[in-house]
Amino acid sequence: GPIIENGFYYDFDLGEDSFAPEDLKKIQKEMKKIIGGGQKFEQFSLPIKEAKEKLKDNLYKIEMIEDLEKEGEKEISFYKNINAKGEDVFVDMCRGPHLESTKEVGAFKLDKVAGAYWRGDEKNKMLQRIYGLAFEKKEELDDYLKLIEEAEKRDHKKLGKELELFSFHDVGAGFPFFKPKGVVVWNQLMKYWREAHDKAGYSEVKTPVILSRELWEKSGHWDNYRENMYTTKIDDHDYAIKPMNCPGGMLLYKEGQYSYRDLPLRWAEIGLDHRHELSGTLNGLFRARAFWQDDAHIFMRTDQIKEEIFGVLKLADEIYSAFGLSYHLELSTRPEKSIGTDEAWEKATKGLQDALDEYGQGYELNEGDGAFYGPKIDIHVKDALGRTWQCATIQLDMNLPERFDLNYVNEKGEDVRPVMIHRVIFGSVERFFGILVEHFAGAFPLWLSPEQVRVLPVSEKFDEYAKEVNDKLVAAGLRSKLDNESESLNKRIRNAEKSKLPYILVIGEKEQADKTVAVRKRKEGDLGAQQLDKFIKQLEKENKERIN
């Protein structure tokens, strides 16, 4: 069992048995005894043959040793626990490093039990996995547990159901369904995206969802990405549902004849992509099998690389700022499985590196995590809980223009290759939607909220004026709803608050007489009576400026 981003885990083969939650308490109690005993950790190595002999009864570790042997390892690292009497009480295969002794282990908690296929392969045996957390101090553990508790309250799958935004069904595992309220939020996201891209000089295109095998072979996806693609046959020919939008964009470019004066071309596409994800990795909107990607392909001259990368970074900054999201940058370099020449990769990597250096925001290097066709800049956004999510990516590609024989005419009248950028800002729109649900805890800002205002008459005597108020709000382009059901006012207010609405307007005798509205604002409570026209102007401003 290794360390992971949030804690650690260990896998067990219990045959037909399984761990129960109460078992974790027993194991934790025993761990505390061991920690109190101050057992020392000591590292030693054994040649492959001796290591296999030592672990001959553990088929899983024998398999791991054999893999290490294929990679050229000659020795296997072990650690042993030594008690106060100097006796070896536990030995395990591990690279380390370890602490000096168990007494240095700070606060810890065994968190949960889950099933896990051996090596993540569903064809292998299901093992029992115990997850744990460890910190130097109890205060740090307590703080983290509070964060986890808050994250659970914000879980987009839970809030999506409660707020009637989206749903999932067994008949379409990994394929989300969006409800009317969810579609309102979606449309607001798309409206803003289109406005920002129009302003930044992009034109929008659309390409087909299903394209032939020949195209995917040409792009390199058939050889490098086929295990993630859904394929079908049409008229006895192999076709694939697109996992990415890029090859369609190549075909559109190839149709035209461009000169150096026409570049850059910035083409954006909200494209529906499908990728085969293992059932165990599916996670609501965060990991789905079908998703819309806010893609764009920029075709340019080499002397335009820096300026275009700056343009994408500035656009990403503007868009994330609109949602109150901060972020950091990472440069990801050539992966093990890739296409293209060393020269093309070096050129592309240097192009991104030089642009980032000049941009001056600072970035981390992420070796070997680029796309198979080019290096990339990844943008990781930080949400309200301080968690980071990889959203935007900017990939510089000199390989696909070569594969598709793309050209433009330079100032000398010669045919030369363009360079291209692949980029997304939201990434998967579904995933970004889920991030926003958790970031705002379902309480969307006014401009995104599926329902912005709810009008509540105190009793049926005030229905007529309440309807007049609601009609004026709707006429002003606000998403308002009249709730004059027979339930008590307090219950209707509670229902509106549960729906996390930005504003509630209460209409009673005084409001009707004065032609005003009693305003209740989310988080701020009762704001008192306001003139309706003034209130509408305030909301129109809040909407237009997209205030969070």
Coordinates of C-alpha atoms in Angstrom, one line a residue, residues 103-539:
K103 CA 7.0 7.0 18.2
E104 CA 7.4 9.7 15.5
V105 CA 4.1 8.8 14.0
G106 CA 1.8 11.7 14.8
A107 CA -2.0 11.8 14.7
F108 CA -3.7 9.2 12.4
K109 CA -7.1 7.8 11.6
L110 CA -8.3 4.8 9.6
D111 CA -10.8 6.5 7.4
K112 CA -12.8 3.9 5.4
V113 CA -12.9 0.5 3.8
A114 CA -13.5 0.0 0.1
G115 CA -13.2 -2.7 -2.6
A116 CA -10.3 -2.4 -5.0
Y117 CA -9.3 -4.6 -8.0
W118 CA -5.7 -5.8 -7.8
R119 CA -3.6 -3.2 -9.7
G120 CA -6.8 -1.4 -10.7
D121 CA -7.8 -4.0 -13.3
E122 CA -11.4 -5.2 -13.2
K123 CA -10.2 -8.6 -14.6
N124 CA -8.2 -9.2 -11.4
K125 CA -9.4 -10.2 -8.0
M126 CA -11.3 -7.7 -5.8
L127 CA -9.2 -6.9 -2.6
Q128 CA -10.2 -5.1 0.6
R129 CA -8.7 -1.6 0.8
I130 CA -8.3 0.3 4.1
Y131 CA -7.7 4.1 3.7
G132 CA -6.0 6.1 6.4
L133 CA -4.9 9.7 7.2
A134 CA -1.8 10.7 9.0
F135 CA -0.6 14.1 10.3
E136 CA 2.2 15.4 12.5
K137 CA -0.2 16.9 15.0
K138 CA -3.8 16.2 16.2
E139 CA -4.9 19.8 15.3
E140 CA -3.9 19.2 11.7
L141 CA -5.9 16.0 11.6
D142 CA -8.9 17.7 13.2
D143 CA -8.7 20.5 10.6
Y144 CA -8.5 18.0 7.8
L145 CA -11.5 16.0 9.1
K146 CA -13.5 19.3 9.3
L147 CA -12.6 20.0 5.7
I148 CA -13.7 16.5 4.6
E149 CA -17.0 17.0 6.5
E150 CA -17.6 20.3 4.7
A151 CA -16.6 18.7 1.4
E152 CA -19.2 15.9 2.0
K153 CA -21.9 18.6 2.5
R154 CA -20.8 20.2 -0.8
D155 CA -20.7 16.9 -2.7
H156 CA -22.0 17.8 -6.2
K157 CA -23.8 14.4 -6.6
K158 CA -25.8 15.0 -3.4
L159 CA -26.5 18.7 -4.1
G160 CA -27.3 18.0 -7.7
K161 CA -30.1 15.7 -6.6
E162 CA -31.4 18.0 -3.8
L163 CA -31.4 21.1 -6.0
E164 CA -32.8 19.2 -9.0
L165 CA -29.9 20.0 -11.3
F166 CA -28.9 16.6 -12.8
S167 CA -29.2 12.9 -12.2
F168 CA -27.6 9.5 -13.1
H169 CA -29.3 6.3 -14.1
D170 CA -28.1 2.7 -14.2
V171 CA -29.1 2.4 -17.8
G172 CA -26.4 5.0 -18.7
A173 CA -23.6 4.7 -16.2
G174 CA -21.2 7.6 -16.8
F175 CA -23.8 9.5 -18.9
P176 CA -25.3 12.4 -16.9
F177 CA -28.9 13.6 -17.4
F178 CA -29.5 17.4 -16.9
K179 CA -32.8 18.6 -15.5
P180 CA -34.5 22.0 -16.4
K181 CA -32.8 23.8 -13.5
G182 CA -29.4 22.4 -14.4
V183 CA -29.9 23.4 -18.0
V184 CA -30.5 27.0 -16.9
V185 CA -27.1 27.0 -15.2
W186 CA -25.5 25.3 -18.2
N187 CA -27.0 27.9 -20.6
Q188 CA -25.7 30.7 -18.4
L189 CA -22.2 29.2 -18.5
M190 CA -22.4 28.8 -22.3
K191 CA -23.7 32.4 -22.7
Y192 CA -20.8 33.8 -20.7
W193 CA -18.3 31.5 -22.5
R194 CA -19.5 32.7 -25.9
E195 CA -19.4 36.4 -24.9
A196 CA -15.8 36.0 -23.6
H197 CA -14.7 34.1 -26.7
D198 CA -16.3 36.6 -29.2
K199 CA -14.5 39.4 -27.4
A200 CA -11.2 37.5 -27.6
G201 CA -11.5 37.0 -31.4
Y202 CA -12.6 33.4 -31.7
S203 CA -15.0 32.0 -34.3
E204 CA -17.2 29.0 -33.3
V205 CA -17.2 25.8 -35.4
K206 CA -19.0 22.4 -35.1
T207 CA -17.6 19.0 -36.2
P208 CA -19.3 15.5 -36.3
V209 CA -19.4 13.1 -33.4
I210 CA -18.7 10.0 -35.4
L211 CA -15.8 9.8 -37.9
S212 CA -14.0 7.0 -39.8
R213 CA -11.1 4.9 -38.6
E214 CA -8.9 6.4 -41.3
L215 CA -9.1 9.8 -39.7
W216 CA -8.2 8.5 -36.2
E217 CA -5.3 6.5 -37.7
K218 CA -4.0 9.7 -39.3
S219 CA -4.3 11.7 -36.1
G220 CA -2.6 8.9 -34.1
H221 CA -5.6 8.3 -31.8
W222 CA -6.3 4.8 -33.2
D223 CA -2.8 3.6 -32.2
N224 CA -2.3 5.7 -29.0
Y225 CA -5.8 6.1 -27.5
R226 CA -8.1 3.4 -28.9
E227 CA -8.6 1.7 -25.5
N228 CA -10.5 4.9 -24.5
M229 CA -12.6 5.1 -27.6
Y230 CA -16.1 3.7 -28.5
T231 CA -16.0 2.2 -32.0
T232 CA -18.8 1.1 -34.4
K233 CA -19.3 -0.1 -37.9
I234 CA -21.1 1.8 -40.6
D235 CA -21.4 0.2 -44.1
D236 CA -18.9 -2.4 -43.1
H237 CA -16.3 0.3 -42.3
D238 CA -14.8 1.0 -38.8
Y239 CA -15.8 4.3 -37.2
A240 CA -15.2 5.9 -33.8
I241 CA -17.1 8.3 -31.6
K242 CA -14.8 11.2 -31.1
P243 CA -12.9 11.3 -27.8
M244 CA -11.5 14.7 -28.8
N245 CA -12.4 17.4 -31.3
C246 CA -9.0 18.0 -32.8
P247 CA -9.1 15.9 -36.0
G248 CA -12.3 17.5 -37.2
G249 CA -10.7 20.9 -36.8
M250 CA -7.8 19.7 -38.9
L251 CA -10.2 18.8 -41.7
L252 CA -11.8 22.3 -41.6
Y253 CA -8.4 24.0 -41.8
K254 CA -7.4 21.8 -44.7
E255 CA -10.4 22.9 -46.8
G256 CA -9.1 26.5 -47.0
Q257 CA -6.2 28.2 -48.5
Y258 CA -4.5 30.6 -46.1
S259 CA -1.7 33.1 -46.3
Y260 CA 0.5 34.4 -43.5
R261 CA -1.8 37.4 -43.3
D262 CA -4.8 35.2 -42.4
L263 CA -3.1 33.8 -39.2
P264 CA -3.8 33.4 -36.4
L265 CA -7.1 31.6 -36.9
R266 CA -8.9 31.0 -33.6
W267 CA -11.6 28.4 -33.9
A268 CA -13.6 27.4 -30.8
E269 CA -15.9 24.4 -30.5
I270 CA -18.2 23.1 -27.7
G271 CA -17.9 19.5 -28.8
L272 CA -19.6 16.4 -27.4
D273 CA -16.8 13.8 -26.7
H274 CA -17.0 10.2 -25.4
R275 CA -14.3 8.3 -23.6
H276 CA -14.4 4.8 -22.2
E277 CA -13.7 5.1 -18.5
L278 CA -13.6 2.0 -16.2
S279 CA -16.8 1.7 -14.1
G280 CA -14.7 2.0 -10.9
T281 CA -13.3 5.4 -11.9
L282 CA -16.7 7.1 -12.6
N283 CA -17.5 9.9 -10.3
G284 CA -20.6 11.9 -11.0
L285 CA -19.8 14.9 -13.2
F286 CA -16.1 14.8 -12.3
R287 CA -15.5 11.6 -14.3
A288 CA -18.1 10.8 -17.0
R289 CA -18.1 8.8 -20.2
A290 CA -19.8 11.6 -22.2
F291 CA -19.0 15.3 -21.8
W292 CA -18.9 18.5 -23.7
Q293 CA -15.5 20.1 -24.1
D294 CA -15.0 23.8 -24.6
D295 CA -12.3 23.2 -27.1
A296 CA -10.4 25.7 -29.3
H297 CA -7.7 25.3 -32.0
I298 CA -5.5 28.2 -32.9
F299 CA -3.5 27.9 -36.2
M300 CA -0.6 30.4 -36.3
R301 CA 2.9 31.2 -37.5
T302 CA 5.9 30.4 -35.2
D303 CA 6.4 34.1 -34.5
Q304 CA 2.9 34.3 -33.0
I305 CA 3.3 31.5 -30.5
K306 CA 4.2 33.7 -27.5
E307 CA 1.4 36.2 -28.1
E308 CA -1.2 33.5 -28.6
I309 CA -0.2 31.7 -25.4
F310 CA -0.4 35.0 -23.6
G311 CA -3.9 35.5 -25.1
V312 CA -5.1 32.1 -23.8
L313 CA -3.6 32.7 -20.3
K314 CA -5.3 36.1 -20.1
L315 CA -8.7 34.7 -21.3
A316 CA -8.4 31.8 -18.7
D317 CA -7.6 34.4 -16.0
E318 CA -10.6 36.5 -17.0
I319 CA -13.0 33.5 -17.0
Y320 CA -11.8 32.0 -13.7
S321 CA -12.0 35.5 -12.0
A322 CA -15.7 35.6 -13.0
F323 CA -16.3 32.6 -10.7
G324 CA -13.9 33.8 -7.9
L325 CA -11.5 31.0 -8.6
S326 CA -7.7 31.4 -8.1
Y327 CA -5.2 29.0 -9.9
H328 CA -1.6 27.9 -10.5
L329 CA 0.2 26.8 -13.6
E330 CA 2.0 23.6 -14.5
L331 CA 4.2 22.8 -17.6
S332 CA 3.8 19.1 -18.6
T333 CA 6.5 17.6 -20.9
R334 CA 6.7 14.6 -23.3
P335 CA 5.1 11.4 -22.1
E336 CA 6.5 7.9 -22.7
K337 CA 3.8 7.2 -25.3
S338 CA 4.0 10.0 -27.9
I339 CA 4.2 10.8 -31.6
G340 CA 6.5 13.2 -33.5
T341 CA 10.2 13.9 -33.7
D342 CA 12.6 14.8 -30.8
E343 CA 13.2 18.1 -32.6
A344 CA 9.4 19.0 -32.8
W345 CA 9.0 18.2 -29.1
E346 CA 12.0 20.2 -28.1
K347 CA 10.8 23.2 -30.2
A348 CA 7.2 23.0 -28.8
T349 CA 8.4 22.6 -25.2
K350 CA 10.8 25.5 -25.5
G351 CA 8.0 27.6 -27.0
L352 CA 5.7 27.0 -24.0
Q353 CA 8.6 27.4 -21.5
D354 CA 9.7 30.8 -23.0
A355 CA 6.1 32.0 -23.0
L356 CA 5.6 31.1 -19.3
D357 CA 9.0 32.6 -18.3
E358 CA 8.0 35.9 -19.9
Y359 CA 4.4 35.8 -18.6
G360 CA 6.0 35.9 -15.2
Q361 CA 3.4 34.2 -13.1
G362 CA 5.5 31.2 -12.0
Y363 CA 4.8 27.6 -12.7
E364 CA 5.6 24.0 -11.7
L365 CA 7.3 21.5 -14.0
N366 CA 5.4 18.2 -14.4
E367 CA 7.7 15.8 -16.3
G368 CA 6.2 13.3 -18.7
D369 CA 2.6 14.3 -18.3
G370 CA 2.1 16.0 -21.7
A371 CA -0.5 14.9 -24.3
F372 CA 0.8 12.2 -26.8
Y373 CA 1.1 14.8 -29.5
G374 CA 2.6 17.8 -27.6
P375 CA 3.6 19.4 -24.3
K376 CA 1.1 21.4 -22.4
I377 CA 0.4 24.0 -19.8
D378 CA -2.2 22.9 -17.2
I379 CA -4.1 25.3 -15.1
H380 CA -5.2 24.1 -11.7
V381 CA -8.0 26.1 -10.1
K382 CA -8.5 26.4 -6.3
D383 CA -12.0 26.3 -4.9
A384 CA -13.6 27.8 -1.7
L385 CA -12.2 24.8 0.3
G386 CA -8.7 25.2 -1.0
R387 CA -8.9 22.1 -3.1
T388 CA -7.3 22.2 -6.6
W389 CA -8.8 20.9 -9.8
Q390 CA -7.1 20.7 -13.2
C391 CA -9.3 22.5 -15.7
A392 CA -7.7 24.5 -18.5
T393 CA -4.9 23.0 -20.7
I394 CA -2.9 24.7 -23.4
Q395 CA -1.1 22.3 -25.7
L396 CA 1.4 23.4 -28.4
D397 CA 1.3 21.0 -31.3
M398 CA 3.7 20.7 -34.2
N399 CA 2.8 17.1 -35.0
L400 CA -0.8 17.1 -36.1
P401 CA -0.2 19.9 -38.7
E402 CA 2.5 17.6 -40.1
R403 CA 0.3 14.5 -40.1
F404 CA -2.5 16.3 -41.8
D405 CA -0.2 18.1 -44.2
L406 CA -1.5 21.6 -43.2
N407 CA 0.0 24.6 -44.9
Y408 CA -0.2 28.4 -45.3
V409 CA 1.6 30.6 -47.8
N410 CA 4.4 32.7 -46.3
E411 CA 5.5 36.2 -47.5
K412 CA 7.8 34.5 -50.1
G413 CA 5.0 32.6 -51.6
E414 CA 6.2 29.3 -50.1
D415 CA 4.0 26.6 -48.5
V416 CA 5.0 26.3 -44.8
R417 CA 3.5 24.4 -41.8
P418 CA 1.4 26.3 -39.3
V419 CA 1.9 25.6 -35.5
M420 CA -1.3 25.0 -33.6
I421 CA -2.5 25.3 -30.0
H422 CA -5.2 23.0 -28.6
R423 CA -6.8 24.6 -25.5
V424 CA -9.8 24.3 -23.2
I425 CA -10.8 26.7 -20.3
F426 CA -13.6 24.9 -18.6
G427 CA -12.2 21.5 -19.7
S428 CA -15.1 19.2 -19.5
V429 CA -18.1 21.5 -19.1
E430 CA -19.8 18.8 -16.9
R431 CA -16.7 18.6 -14.6
F432 CA -16.5 22.4 -14.4
F433 CA -20.3 22.5 -13.5
G434 CA -19.6 20.0 -10.7
I435 CA -16.7 22.0 -9.4
L436 CA -18.9 25.2 -9.3
V437 CA -21.6 23.3 -7.4
E438 CA -19.1 22.4 -4.7
H439 CA -17.3 25.7 -4.8
F440 CA -20.5 27.6 -4.2
A441 CA -22.0 24.8 -2.1
G442 CA -25.0 24.9 -4.5
A443 CA -25.7 28.6 -3.6
F444 CA -24.9 30.0 -7.1
P445 CA -24.4 33.8 -7.5
L446 CA -27.4 35.6 -9.0
W447 CA -26.3 35.4 -12.6
L448 CA -25.9 31.6 -12.5
S449 CA -28.8 30.7 -10.2
P450 CA -31.5 28.7 -12.0
E451 CA -34.1 30.6 -10.0
Q452 CA -33.1 34.1 -8.9
V453 CA -36.1 35.4 -7.0
R454 CA -39.2 33.8 -5.4
V455 CA -42.2 36.0 -4.7
L456 CA -44.2 34.9 -1.6
P457 CA -47.6 36.6 -0.8
V458 CA -48.4 36.4 2.9
S459 CA -51.9 35.2 2.1
E460 CA -54.2 34.9 -0.9
K461 CA -55.4 38.5 -0.3
F462 CA -52.1 39.7 -1.7
D463 CA -52.0 37.3 -4.7
E464 CA -52.9 39.9 -7.3
Y465 CA -50.1 42.3 -6.3
A466 CA -47.6 39.4 -5.9
K467 CA -48.4 38.3 -9.4
E468 CA -47.9 41.9 -10.7
V469 CA -44.5 41.9 -8.9
N470 CA -43.5 38.6 -10.4
D471 CA -44.7 39.6 -13.9
K472 CA -42.5 42.8 -13.7
L473 CA -39.5 40.7 -12.6
V474 CA -39.9 38.2 -15.5
A475 CA -40.4 41.1 -18.0
A476 CA -37.1 42.5 -16.8
G477 CA -35.4 39.2 -17.8
L478 CA -35.1 37.9 -14.3
R479 CA -35.8 34.2 -13.4
S480 CA -38.6 34.7 -10.9
K481 CA -41.3 32.4 -9.6
L482 CA -44.5 33.1 -7.7
D483 CA -45.2 30.7 -4.8
N484 CA -48.8 31.3 -3.6
E485 CA -49.4 27.7 -2.5
S486 CA -51.7 27.0 0.5
E487 CA -48.8 26.2 2.9
S488 CA -47.8 28.6 5.7
L489 CA -45.5 31.5 4.9
N490 CA -42.8 30.2 7.2
K491 CA -42.8 26.8 5.4
R492 CA -42.6 28.5 2.0
I493 CA -39.7 30.7 3.2
R494 CA -38.0 27.5 4.4
N495 CA -38.5 25.8 1.1
A496 CA -37.1 28.8 -0.8
E497 CA -34.0 28.9 1.6
K498 CA -33.5 25.2 1.1
S499 CA -33.4 25.9 -2.7
K500 CA -30.5 28.3 -1.9
L501 CA -32.2 31.2 -3.8
P502 CA -30.4 34.5 -3.9
Y503 CA -33.6 36.6 -3.1
I504 CA -37.0 36.1 -1.5
L505 CA -39.7 38.8 -1.8
V506 CA -42.4 38.8 0.8
I507 CA -45.7 40.6 -0.1
G508 CA -48.0 41.7 2.7
E509 CA -50.5 44.4 3.5
K510 CA -47.8 47.2 3.9
E511 CA -46.0 46.2 0.7
Q512 CA -49.2 46.2 -1.3
A513 CA -50.3 49.6 0.1
D514 CA -46.8 51.2 -0.5
K515 CA -46.2 49.3 -3.8
T516 CA -42.9 48.0 -2.4
V517 CA -41.4 44.5 -1.7
A518 CA -39.9 43.1 1.5
V519 CA -36.5 41.8 0.5
R520 CA -34.7 38.8 2.1
K521 CA -31.2 38.1 0.7
R522 CA -29.4 34.8 1.0
K523 CA -26.9 34.9 3.9
E524 CA -27.8 38.5 4.8
G525 CA -31.4 37.9 5.9
D526 CA -34.1 40.6 6.0
L527 CA -33.1 43.8 4.1
G528 CA -36.5 45.6 4.7
A529 CA -38.8 47.2 2.2
Q530 CA -37.6 48.5 -1.2
Q531 CA -39.2 50.1 -4.2
L532 CA -39.7 47.4 -6.8
D533 CA -38.2 49.4 -9.7
K534 CA -35.1 50.1 -7.7
F535 CA -34.8 46.5 -6.7
I536 CA -35.1 45.4 -10.3
K537 CA -32.4 47.8 -11.4
Q538 CA -30.1 46.5 -8.7
L539 CA -30.6 42.9 -9.8

